[in-house]
PDB file of C-alpha atoms in Angstrom:
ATOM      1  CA  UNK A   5       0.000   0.000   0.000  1.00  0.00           C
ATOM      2  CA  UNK A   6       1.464   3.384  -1.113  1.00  0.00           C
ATOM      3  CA  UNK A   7       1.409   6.077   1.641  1.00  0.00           C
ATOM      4  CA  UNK A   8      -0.081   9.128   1.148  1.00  0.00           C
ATOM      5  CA  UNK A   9       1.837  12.499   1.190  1.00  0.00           C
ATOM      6  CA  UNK A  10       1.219  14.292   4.102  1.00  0.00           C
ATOM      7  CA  UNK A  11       0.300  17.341   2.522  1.00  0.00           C
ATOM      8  CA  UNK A  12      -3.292  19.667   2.485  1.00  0.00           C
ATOM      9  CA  UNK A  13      -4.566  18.776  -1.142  1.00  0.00           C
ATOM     10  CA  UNK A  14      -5.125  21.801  -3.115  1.00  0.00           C
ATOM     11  CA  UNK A  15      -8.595  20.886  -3.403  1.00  0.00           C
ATOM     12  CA  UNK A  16      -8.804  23.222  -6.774  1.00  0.00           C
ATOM     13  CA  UNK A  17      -6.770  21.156  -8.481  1.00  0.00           C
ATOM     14  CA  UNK A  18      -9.369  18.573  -7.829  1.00  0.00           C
ATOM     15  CA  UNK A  19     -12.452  20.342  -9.484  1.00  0.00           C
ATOM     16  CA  UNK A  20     -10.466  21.545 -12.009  1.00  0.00           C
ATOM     17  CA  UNK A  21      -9.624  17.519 -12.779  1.00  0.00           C
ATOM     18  CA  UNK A  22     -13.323  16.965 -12.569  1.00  0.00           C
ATOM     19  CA  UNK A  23     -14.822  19.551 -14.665  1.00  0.00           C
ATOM     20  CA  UNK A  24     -16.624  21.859 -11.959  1.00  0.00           C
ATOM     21  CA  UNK A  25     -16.610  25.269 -11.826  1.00  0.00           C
ATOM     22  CA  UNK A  26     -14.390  27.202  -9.080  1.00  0.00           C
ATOM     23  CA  UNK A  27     -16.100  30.171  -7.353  1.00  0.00           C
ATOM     24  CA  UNK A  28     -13.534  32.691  -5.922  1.00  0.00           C
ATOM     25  CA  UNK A  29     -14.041  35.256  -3.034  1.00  0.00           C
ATOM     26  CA  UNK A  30     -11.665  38.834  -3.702  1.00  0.00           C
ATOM     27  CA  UNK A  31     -10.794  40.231  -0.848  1.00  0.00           C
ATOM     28  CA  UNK A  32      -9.378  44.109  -1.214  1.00  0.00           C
ATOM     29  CA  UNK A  33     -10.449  45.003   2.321  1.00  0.00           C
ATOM     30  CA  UNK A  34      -7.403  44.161   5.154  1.00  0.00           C
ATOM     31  CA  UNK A  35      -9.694  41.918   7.681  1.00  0.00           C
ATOM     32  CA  UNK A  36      -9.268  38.959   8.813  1.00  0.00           C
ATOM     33  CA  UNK A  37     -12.781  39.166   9.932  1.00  0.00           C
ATOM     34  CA  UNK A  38     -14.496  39.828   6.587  1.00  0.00           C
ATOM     35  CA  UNK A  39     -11.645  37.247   4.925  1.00  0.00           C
ATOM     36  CA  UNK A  40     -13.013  34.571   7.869  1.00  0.00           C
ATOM     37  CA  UNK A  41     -16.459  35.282   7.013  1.00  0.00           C
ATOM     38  CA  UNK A  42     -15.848  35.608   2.916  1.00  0.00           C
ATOM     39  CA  UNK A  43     -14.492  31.681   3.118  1.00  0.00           C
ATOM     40  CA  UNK A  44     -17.447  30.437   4.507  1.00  0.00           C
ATOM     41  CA  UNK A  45     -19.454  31.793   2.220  1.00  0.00           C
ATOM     42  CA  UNK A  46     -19.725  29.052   0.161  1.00  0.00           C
ATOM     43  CA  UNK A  47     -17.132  30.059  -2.132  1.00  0.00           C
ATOM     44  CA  UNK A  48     -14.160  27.426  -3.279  1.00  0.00           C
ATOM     45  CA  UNK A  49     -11.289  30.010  -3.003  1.00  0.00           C
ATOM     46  CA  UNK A  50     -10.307  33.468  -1.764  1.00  0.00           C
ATOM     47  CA  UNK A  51      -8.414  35.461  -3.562  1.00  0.00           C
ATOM     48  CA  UNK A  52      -6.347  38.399  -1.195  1.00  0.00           C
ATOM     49  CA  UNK A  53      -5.647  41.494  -3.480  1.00  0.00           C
ATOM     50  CA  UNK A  54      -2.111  42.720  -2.962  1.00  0.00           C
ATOM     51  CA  UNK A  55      -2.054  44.894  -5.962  1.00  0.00           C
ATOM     52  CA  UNK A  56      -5.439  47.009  -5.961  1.00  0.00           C
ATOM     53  CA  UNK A  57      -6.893  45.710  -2.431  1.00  0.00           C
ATOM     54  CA  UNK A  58      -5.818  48.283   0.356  1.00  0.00           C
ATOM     55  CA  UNK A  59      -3.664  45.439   2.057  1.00  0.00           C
ATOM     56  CA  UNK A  60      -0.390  45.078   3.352  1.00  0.00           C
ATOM     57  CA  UNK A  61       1.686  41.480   3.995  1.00  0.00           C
ATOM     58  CA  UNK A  62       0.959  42.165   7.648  1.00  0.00           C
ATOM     59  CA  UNK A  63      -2.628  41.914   6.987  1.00  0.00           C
ATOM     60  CA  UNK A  64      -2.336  39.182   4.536  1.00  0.00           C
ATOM     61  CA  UNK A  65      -1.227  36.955   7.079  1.00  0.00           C
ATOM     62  CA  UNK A  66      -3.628  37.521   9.260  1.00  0.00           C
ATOM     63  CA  UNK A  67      -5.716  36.895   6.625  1.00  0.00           C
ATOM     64  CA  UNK A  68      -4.593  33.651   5.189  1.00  0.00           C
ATOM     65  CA  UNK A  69      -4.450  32.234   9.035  1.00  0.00           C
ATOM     66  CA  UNK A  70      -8.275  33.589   9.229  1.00  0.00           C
ATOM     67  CA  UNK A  71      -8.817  31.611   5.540  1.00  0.00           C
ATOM     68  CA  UNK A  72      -7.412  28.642   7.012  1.00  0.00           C
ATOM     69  CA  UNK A  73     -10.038  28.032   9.130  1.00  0.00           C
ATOM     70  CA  UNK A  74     -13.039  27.995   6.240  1.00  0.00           C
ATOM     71  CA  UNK A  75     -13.373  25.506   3.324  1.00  0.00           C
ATOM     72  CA  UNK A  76     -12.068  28.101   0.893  1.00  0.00           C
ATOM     73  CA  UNK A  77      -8.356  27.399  -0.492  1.00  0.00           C
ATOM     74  CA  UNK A  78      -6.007  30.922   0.285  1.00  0.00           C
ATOM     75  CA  UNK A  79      -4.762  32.921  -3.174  1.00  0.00           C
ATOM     76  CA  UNK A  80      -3.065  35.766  -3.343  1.00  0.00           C
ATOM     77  CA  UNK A  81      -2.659  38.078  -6.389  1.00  0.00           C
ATOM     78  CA  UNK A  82       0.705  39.867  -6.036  1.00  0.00           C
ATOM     79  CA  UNK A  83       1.289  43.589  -7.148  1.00  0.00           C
ATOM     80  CA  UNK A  84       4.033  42.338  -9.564  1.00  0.00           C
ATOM     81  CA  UNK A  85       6.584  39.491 -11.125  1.00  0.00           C
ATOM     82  CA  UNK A  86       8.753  40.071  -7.783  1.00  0.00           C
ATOM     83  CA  UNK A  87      10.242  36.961  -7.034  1.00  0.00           C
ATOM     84  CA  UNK A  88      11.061  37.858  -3.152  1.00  0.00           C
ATOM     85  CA  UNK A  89       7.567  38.739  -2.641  1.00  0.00           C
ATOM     86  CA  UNK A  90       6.445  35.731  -4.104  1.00  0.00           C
ATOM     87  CA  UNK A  91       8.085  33.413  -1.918  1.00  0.00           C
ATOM     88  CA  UNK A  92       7.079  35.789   1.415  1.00  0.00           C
ATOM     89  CA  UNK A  93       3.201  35.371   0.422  1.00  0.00           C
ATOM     90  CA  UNK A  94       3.846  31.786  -0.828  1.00  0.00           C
ATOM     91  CA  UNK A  95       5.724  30.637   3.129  1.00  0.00           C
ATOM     92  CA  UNK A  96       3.077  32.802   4.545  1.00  0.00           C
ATOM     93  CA  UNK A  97       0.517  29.722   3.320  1.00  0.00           C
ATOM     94  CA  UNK A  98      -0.894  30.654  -0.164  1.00  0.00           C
ATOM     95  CA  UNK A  99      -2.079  27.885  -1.835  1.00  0.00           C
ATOM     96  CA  UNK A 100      -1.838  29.792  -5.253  1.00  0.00           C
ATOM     97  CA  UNK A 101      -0.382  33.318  -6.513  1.00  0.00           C
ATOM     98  CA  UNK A 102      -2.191  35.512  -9.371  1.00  0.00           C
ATOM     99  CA  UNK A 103       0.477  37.803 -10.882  1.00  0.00           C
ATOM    100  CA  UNK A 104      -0.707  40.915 -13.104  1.00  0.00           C
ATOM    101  CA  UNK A 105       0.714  41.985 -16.489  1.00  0.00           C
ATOM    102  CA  UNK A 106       2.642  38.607 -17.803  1.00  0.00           C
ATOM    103  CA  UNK A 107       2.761  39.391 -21.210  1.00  0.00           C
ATOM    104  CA  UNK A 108       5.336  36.766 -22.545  1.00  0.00           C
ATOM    105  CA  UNK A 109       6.200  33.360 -22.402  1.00  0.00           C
ATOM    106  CA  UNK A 110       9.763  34.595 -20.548  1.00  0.00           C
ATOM    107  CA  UNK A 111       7.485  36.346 -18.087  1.00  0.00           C
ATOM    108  CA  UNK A 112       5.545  33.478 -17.572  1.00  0.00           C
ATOM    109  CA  UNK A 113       8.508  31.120 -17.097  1.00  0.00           C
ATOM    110  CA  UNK A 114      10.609  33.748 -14.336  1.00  0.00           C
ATOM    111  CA  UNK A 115       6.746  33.564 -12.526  1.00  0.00           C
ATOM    112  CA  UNK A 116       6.919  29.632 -12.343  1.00  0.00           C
ATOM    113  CA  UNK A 117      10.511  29.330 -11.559  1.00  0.00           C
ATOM    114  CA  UNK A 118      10.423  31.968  -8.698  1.00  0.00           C
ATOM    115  CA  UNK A 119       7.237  29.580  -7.423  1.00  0.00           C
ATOM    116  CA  UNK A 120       8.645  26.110  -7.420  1.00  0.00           C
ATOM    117  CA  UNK A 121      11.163  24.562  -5.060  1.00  0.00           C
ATOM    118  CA  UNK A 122      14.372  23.164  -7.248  1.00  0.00           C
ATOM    119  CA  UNK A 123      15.339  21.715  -9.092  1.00  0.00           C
ATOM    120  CA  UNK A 124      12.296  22.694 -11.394  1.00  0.00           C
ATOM    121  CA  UNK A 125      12.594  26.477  -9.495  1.00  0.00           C
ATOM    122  CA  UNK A 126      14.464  28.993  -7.531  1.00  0.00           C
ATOM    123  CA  UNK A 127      12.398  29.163  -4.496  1.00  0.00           C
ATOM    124  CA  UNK A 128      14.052  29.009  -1.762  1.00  0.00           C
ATOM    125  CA  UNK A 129      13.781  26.948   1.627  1.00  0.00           C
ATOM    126  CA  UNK A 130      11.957  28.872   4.343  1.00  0.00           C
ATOM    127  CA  UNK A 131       8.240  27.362   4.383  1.00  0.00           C
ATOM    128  CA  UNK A 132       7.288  28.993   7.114  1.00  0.00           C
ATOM    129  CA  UNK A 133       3.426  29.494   7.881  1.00  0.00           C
ATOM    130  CA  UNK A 134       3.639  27.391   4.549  1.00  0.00           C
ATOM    131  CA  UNK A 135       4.489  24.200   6.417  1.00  0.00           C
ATOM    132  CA  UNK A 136       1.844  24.681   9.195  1.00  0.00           C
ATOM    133  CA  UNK A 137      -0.841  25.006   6.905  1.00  0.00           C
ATOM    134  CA  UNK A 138       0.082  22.473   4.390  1.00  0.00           C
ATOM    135  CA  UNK A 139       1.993  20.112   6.345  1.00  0.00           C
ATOM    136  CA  UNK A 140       4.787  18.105   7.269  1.00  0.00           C
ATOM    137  CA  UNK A 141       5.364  17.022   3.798  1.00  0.00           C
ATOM    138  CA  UNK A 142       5.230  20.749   2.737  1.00  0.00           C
ATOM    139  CA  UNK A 143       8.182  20.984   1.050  1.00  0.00           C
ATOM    140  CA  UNK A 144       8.506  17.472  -0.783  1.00  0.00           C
ATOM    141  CA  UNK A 145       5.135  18.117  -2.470  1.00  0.00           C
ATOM    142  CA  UNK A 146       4.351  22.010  -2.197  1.00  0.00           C
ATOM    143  CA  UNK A 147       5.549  21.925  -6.179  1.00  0.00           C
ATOM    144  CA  UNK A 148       2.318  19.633  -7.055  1.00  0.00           C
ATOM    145  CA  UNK A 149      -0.301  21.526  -4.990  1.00  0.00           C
ATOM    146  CA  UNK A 150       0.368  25.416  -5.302  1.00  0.00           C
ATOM    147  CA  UNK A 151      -1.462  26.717  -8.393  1.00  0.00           C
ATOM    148  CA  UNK A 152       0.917  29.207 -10.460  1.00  0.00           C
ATOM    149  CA  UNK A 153      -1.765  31.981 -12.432  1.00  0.00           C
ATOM    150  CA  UNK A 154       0.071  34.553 -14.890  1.00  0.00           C
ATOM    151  CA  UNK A 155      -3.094  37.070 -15.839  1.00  0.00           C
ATOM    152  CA  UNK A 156      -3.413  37.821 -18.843  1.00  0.00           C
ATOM    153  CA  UNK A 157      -4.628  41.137 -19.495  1.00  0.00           C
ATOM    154  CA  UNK A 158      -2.252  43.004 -22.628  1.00  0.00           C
ATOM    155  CA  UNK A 159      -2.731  43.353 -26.170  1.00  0.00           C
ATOM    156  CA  UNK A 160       0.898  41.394 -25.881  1.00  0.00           C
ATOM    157  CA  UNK A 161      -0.570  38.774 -23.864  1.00  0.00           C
ATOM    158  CA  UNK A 162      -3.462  37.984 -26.201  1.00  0.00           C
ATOM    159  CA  UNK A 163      -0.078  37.703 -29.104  1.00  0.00           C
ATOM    160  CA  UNK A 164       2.075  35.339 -27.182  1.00  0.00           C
ATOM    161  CA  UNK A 165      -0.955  33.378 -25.630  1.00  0.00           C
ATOM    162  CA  UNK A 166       0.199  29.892 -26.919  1.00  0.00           C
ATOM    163  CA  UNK A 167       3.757  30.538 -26.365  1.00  0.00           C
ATOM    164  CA  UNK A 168       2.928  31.350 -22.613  1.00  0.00           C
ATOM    165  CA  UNK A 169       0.582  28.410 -22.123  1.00  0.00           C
ATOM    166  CA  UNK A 170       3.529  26.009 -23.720  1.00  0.00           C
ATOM    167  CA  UNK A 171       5.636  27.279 -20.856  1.00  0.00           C
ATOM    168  CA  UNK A 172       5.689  24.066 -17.974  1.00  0.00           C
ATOM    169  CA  UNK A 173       4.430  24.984 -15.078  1.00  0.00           C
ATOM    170  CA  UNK A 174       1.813  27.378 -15.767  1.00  0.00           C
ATOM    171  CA  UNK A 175      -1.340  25.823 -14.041  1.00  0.00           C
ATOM    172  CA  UNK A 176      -4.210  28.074 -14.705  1.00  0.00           C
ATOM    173  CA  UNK A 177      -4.465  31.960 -16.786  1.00  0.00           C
ATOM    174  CA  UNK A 178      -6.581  34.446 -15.149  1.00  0.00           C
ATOM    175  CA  UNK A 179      -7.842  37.269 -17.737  1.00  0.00           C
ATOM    176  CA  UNK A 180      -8.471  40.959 -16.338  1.00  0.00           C
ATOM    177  CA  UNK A 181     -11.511  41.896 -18.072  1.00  0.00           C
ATOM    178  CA  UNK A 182     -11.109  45.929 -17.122  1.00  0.00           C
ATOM    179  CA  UNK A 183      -7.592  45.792 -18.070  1.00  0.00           C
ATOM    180  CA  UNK A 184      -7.914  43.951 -21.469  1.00  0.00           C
ATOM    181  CA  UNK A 185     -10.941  46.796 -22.009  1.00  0.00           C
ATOM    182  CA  UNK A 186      -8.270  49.366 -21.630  1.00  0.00           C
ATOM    183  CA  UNK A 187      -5.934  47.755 -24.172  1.00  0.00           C
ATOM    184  CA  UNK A 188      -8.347  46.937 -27.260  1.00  0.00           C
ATOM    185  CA  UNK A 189     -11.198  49.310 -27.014  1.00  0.00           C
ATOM    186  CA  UNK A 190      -9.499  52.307 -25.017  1.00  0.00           C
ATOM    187  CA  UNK A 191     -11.425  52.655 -21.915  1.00  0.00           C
ATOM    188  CA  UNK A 192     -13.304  50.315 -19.432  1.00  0.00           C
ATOM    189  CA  UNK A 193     -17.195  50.865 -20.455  1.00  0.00           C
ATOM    190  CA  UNK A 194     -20.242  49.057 -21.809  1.00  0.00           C
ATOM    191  CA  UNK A 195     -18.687  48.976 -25.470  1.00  0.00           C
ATOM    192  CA  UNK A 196     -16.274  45.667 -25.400  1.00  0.00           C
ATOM    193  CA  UNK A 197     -16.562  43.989 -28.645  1.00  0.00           C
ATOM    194  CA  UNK A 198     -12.737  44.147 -29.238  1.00  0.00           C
ATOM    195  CA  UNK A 199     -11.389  43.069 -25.577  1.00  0.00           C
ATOM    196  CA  UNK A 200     -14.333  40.686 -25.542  1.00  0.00           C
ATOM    197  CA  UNK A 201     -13.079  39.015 -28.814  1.00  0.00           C
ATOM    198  CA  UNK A 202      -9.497  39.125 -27.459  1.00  0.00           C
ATOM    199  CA  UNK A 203     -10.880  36.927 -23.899  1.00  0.00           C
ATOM    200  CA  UNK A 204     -12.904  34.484 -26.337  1.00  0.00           C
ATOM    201  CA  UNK A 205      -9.689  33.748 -28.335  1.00  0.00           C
ATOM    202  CA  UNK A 206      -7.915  33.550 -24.890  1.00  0.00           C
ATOM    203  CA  UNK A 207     -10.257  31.147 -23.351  1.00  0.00           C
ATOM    204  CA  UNK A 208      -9.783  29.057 -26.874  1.00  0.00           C
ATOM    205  CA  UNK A 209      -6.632  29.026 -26.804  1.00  0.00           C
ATOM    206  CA  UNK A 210      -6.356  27.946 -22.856  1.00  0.00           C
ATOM    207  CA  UNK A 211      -9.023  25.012 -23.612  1.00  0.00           C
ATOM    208  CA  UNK A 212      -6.931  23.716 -26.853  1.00  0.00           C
ATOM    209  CA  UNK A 213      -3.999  23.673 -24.888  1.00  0.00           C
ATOM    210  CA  UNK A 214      -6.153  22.244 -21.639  1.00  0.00           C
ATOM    211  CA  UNK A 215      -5.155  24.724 -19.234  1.00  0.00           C
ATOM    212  CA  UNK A 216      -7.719  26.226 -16.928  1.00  0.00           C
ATOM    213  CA  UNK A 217      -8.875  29.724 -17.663  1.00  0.00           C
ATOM    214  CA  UNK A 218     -10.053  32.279 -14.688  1.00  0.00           C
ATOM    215  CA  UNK A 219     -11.644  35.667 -14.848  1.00  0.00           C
ATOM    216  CA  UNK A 220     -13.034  38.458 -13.198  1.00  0.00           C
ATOM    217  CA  UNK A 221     -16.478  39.356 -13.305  1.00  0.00           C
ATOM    218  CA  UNK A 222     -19.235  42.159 -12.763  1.00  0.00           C
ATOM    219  CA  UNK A 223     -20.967  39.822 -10.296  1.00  0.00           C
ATOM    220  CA  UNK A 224     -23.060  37.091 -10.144  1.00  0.00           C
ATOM    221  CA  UNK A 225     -25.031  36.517 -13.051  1.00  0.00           C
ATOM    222  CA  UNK A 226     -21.705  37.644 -14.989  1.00  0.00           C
ATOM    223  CA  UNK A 227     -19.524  35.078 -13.377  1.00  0.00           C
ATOM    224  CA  UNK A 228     -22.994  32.076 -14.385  1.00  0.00           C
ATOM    225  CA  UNK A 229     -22.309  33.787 -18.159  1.00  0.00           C
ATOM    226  CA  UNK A 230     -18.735  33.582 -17.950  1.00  0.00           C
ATOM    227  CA  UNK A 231     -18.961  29.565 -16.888  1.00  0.00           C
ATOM    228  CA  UNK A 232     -21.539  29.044 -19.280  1.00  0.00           C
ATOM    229  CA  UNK A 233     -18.520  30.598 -21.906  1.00  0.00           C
ATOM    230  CA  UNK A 234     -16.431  27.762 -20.540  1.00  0.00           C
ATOM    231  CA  UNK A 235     -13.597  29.551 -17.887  1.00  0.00           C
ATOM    232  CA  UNK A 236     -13.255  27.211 -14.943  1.00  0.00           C
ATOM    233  CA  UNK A 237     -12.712  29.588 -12.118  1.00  0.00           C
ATOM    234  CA  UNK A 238     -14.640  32.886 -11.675  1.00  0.00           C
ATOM    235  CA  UNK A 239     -15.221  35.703  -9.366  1.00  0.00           C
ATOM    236  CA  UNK A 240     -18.108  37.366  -8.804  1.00  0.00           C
ATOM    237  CA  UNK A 241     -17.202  40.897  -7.898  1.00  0.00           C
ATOM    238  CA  UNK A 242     -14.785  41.716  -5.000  1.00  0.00           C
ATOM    239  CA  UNK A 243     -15.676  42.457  -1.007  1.00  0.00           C
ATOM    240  CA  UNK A 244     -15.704  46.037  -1.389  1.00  0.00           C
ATOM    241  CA  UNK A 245     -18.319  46.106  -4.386  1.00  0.00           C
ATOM    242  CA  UNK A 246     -20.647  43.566  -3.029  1.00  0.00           C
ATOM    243  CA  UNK A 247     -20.740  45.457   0.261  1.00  0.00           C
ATOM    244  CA  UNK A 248     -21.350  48.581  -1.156  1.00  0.00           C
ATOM    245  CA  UNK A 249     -24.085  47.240  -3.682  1.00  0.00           C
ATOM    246  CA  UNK A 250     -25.775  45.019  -0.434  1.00  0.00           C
ATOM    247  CA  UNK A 251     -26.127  48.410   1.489  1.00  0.00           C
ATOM    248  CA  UNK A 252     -27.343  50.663  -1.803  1.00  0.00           C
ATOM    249  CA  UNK A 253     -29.824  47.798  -1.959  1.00  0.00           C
ATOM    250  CA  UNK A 254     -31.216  47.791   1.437  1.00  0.00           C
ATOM    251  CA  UNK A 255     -30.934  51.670   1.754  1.00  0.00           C
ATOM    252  CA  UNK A 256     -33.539  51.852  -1.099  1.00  0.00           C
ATOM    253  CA  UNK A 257     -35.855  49.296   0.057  1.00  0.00           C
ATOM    254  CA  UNK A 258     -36.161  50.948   3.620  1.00  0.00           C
ATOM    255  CA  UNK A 259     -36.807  54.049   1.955  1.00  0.00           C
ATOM    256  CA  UNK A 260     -38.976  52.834  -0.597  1.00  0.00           C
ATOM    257  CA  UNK A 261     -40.870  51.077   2.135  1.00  0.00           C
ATOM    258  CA  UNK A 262     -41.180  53.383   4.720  1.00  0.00           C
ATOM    259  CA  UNK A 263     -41.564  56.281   2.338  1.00  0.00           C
ATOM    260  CA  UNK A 264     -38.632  57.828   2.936  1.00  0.00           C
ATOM    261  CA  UNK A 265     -37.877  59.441  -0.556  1.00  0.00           C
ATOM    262  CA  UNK A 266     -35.289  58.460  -2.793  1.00  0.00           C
ATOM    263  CA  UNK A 267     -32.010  56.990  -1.983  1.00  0.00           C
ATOM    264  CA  UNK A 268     -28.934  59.326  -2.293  1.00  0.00           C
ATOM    265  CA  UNK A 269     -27.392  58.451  -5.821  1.00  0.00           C
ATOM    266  CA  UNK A 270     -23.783  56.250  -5.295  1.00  0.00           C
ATOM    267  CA  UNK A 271     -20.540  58.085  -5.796  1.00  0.00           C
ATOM    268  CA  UNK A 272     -18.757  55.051  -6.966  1.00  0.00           C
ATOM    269  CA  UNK A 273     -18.107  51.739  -5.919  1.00  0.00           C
ATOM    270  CA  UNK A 274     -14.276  50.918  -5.963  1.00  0.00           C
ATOM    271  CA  UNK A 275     -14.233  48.495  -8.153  1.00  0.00           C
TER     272      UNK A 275
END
């Protein structure tokens, strides 16, 4: 009888090897509370925002530790292709890392090799909060369980997209919607025809080559559209937006109820 690694399983990895659809939590907002609260909320992952989220790698931790006690598997998306910081969110118990703006397959490749323990990377030893949460076997297996997602969100991106999912390594892409807006049609707004043509060669491209494809969404019936397109992983808004869209909501049905008036118009909603 074979022993089993004694390692967390990266319990993505698992639906993605099945077929079902991955719902993500985004968490821009530095609380361990909301974070705690966010992973049992019936989503499969949470995502913690490092490049747009108002979060520092103090809070992080506090919120993968808070993560580790829900269902949910702990992400982070990092602010850029550092490796140093990659490693410090990766020992601090991130099951997976998002990294913006990987627009080549050389990009890609410096992402996987600053994730993965040698000899297939340049991670170095220093697990960490990595080895609590995973396990004693940590370090023997971490390589097979931590997800490594390049995003792919430039118009040089969308060029080198087979020559980025050929690199080894590369487990899942993640396209930013808002970002791919601003580099085919000029702007983030209702008119998308060229970005949205650029994410449904993506996604084809991903499925030929049978990697995973993830992507950001408006919110909830966006992210049902977006599986129904065929991306495995999706998020339905971030923390922030659904917060401020829950309260809007409620505002105008107490004032529409209780007569009230009308509900002050929203200044914006942080993305």
């Amino acid at each position: 009888m074979t022993d089993q690694p004694d390692i967390r399983r990266n319990i993505l990895r698992e639906r993605i090897a099945q077929g079902q659809a991955i719902v993500n939590a985004w968490l821009s907002i530095p609380s361990s509370y909301s974070a705690e609260g966010l992973g049992h909320a019936g989503v499969h992952a949470a995502t913690i925002d490092l490049q747009h989220g108002m979060i520092g790698l103090t809070d992080a931790l506090h919120m993968l530790q808070a993560i580790s006690a829900t269902p949910a598997m702990p992400l982070v998306r990092v602010p850029s292709l550092d490796a140093a910081l990659l490693m410090r969110v990766l020992d601090a118990g991130a099951y997976g890392v998002i990294c913006p703006m990987i627009s080549s397959a050389e990009q890609a490749a410096e992402l996987v090799h600053a994730c993965r323990y040698p000899p297939t990377g340049s991670r170095s030893f220093g697990p960490a909060r990595g080895l609590l949460y995973g396990g004693a076997d940590y370090v023997a297996h971490a390589n097979a369980e931590i997800l490594v997602i390049p995003m792919i969100e430039t118009v040089e991106a969308v060029r080198n997209i087979d020559a980025i999912l050929a690199v080894e390594g590369v487990d899942m892409i993640y396209i930013g919607p808002n970002d791919m807006a601003f580099a085919f049609d000029g702007a983030v707004g209702a008119e998308r025809q060229k970005s949205e043509a650029a994410i449904a060669h993506v996604l084809a491209r991903a499925q030929a080559a049978g990697i995973p494809a993830g992507i950001f969404c408006a919110d909830g019936t966006d992210a049902a559209r977006r599986v129904a397109q065929g991306f495995a992983l999706v998020t339905p808004g971030n923390d922030f937006g659904l917060l401020t869209r829950a309260l809007r909501s409620a505002v105008a049905e107490t004032l529409r109820e209780s007569g009230g008036g009308a509900a002050v118009a929203a200044t914006g909603t942080g993305y």
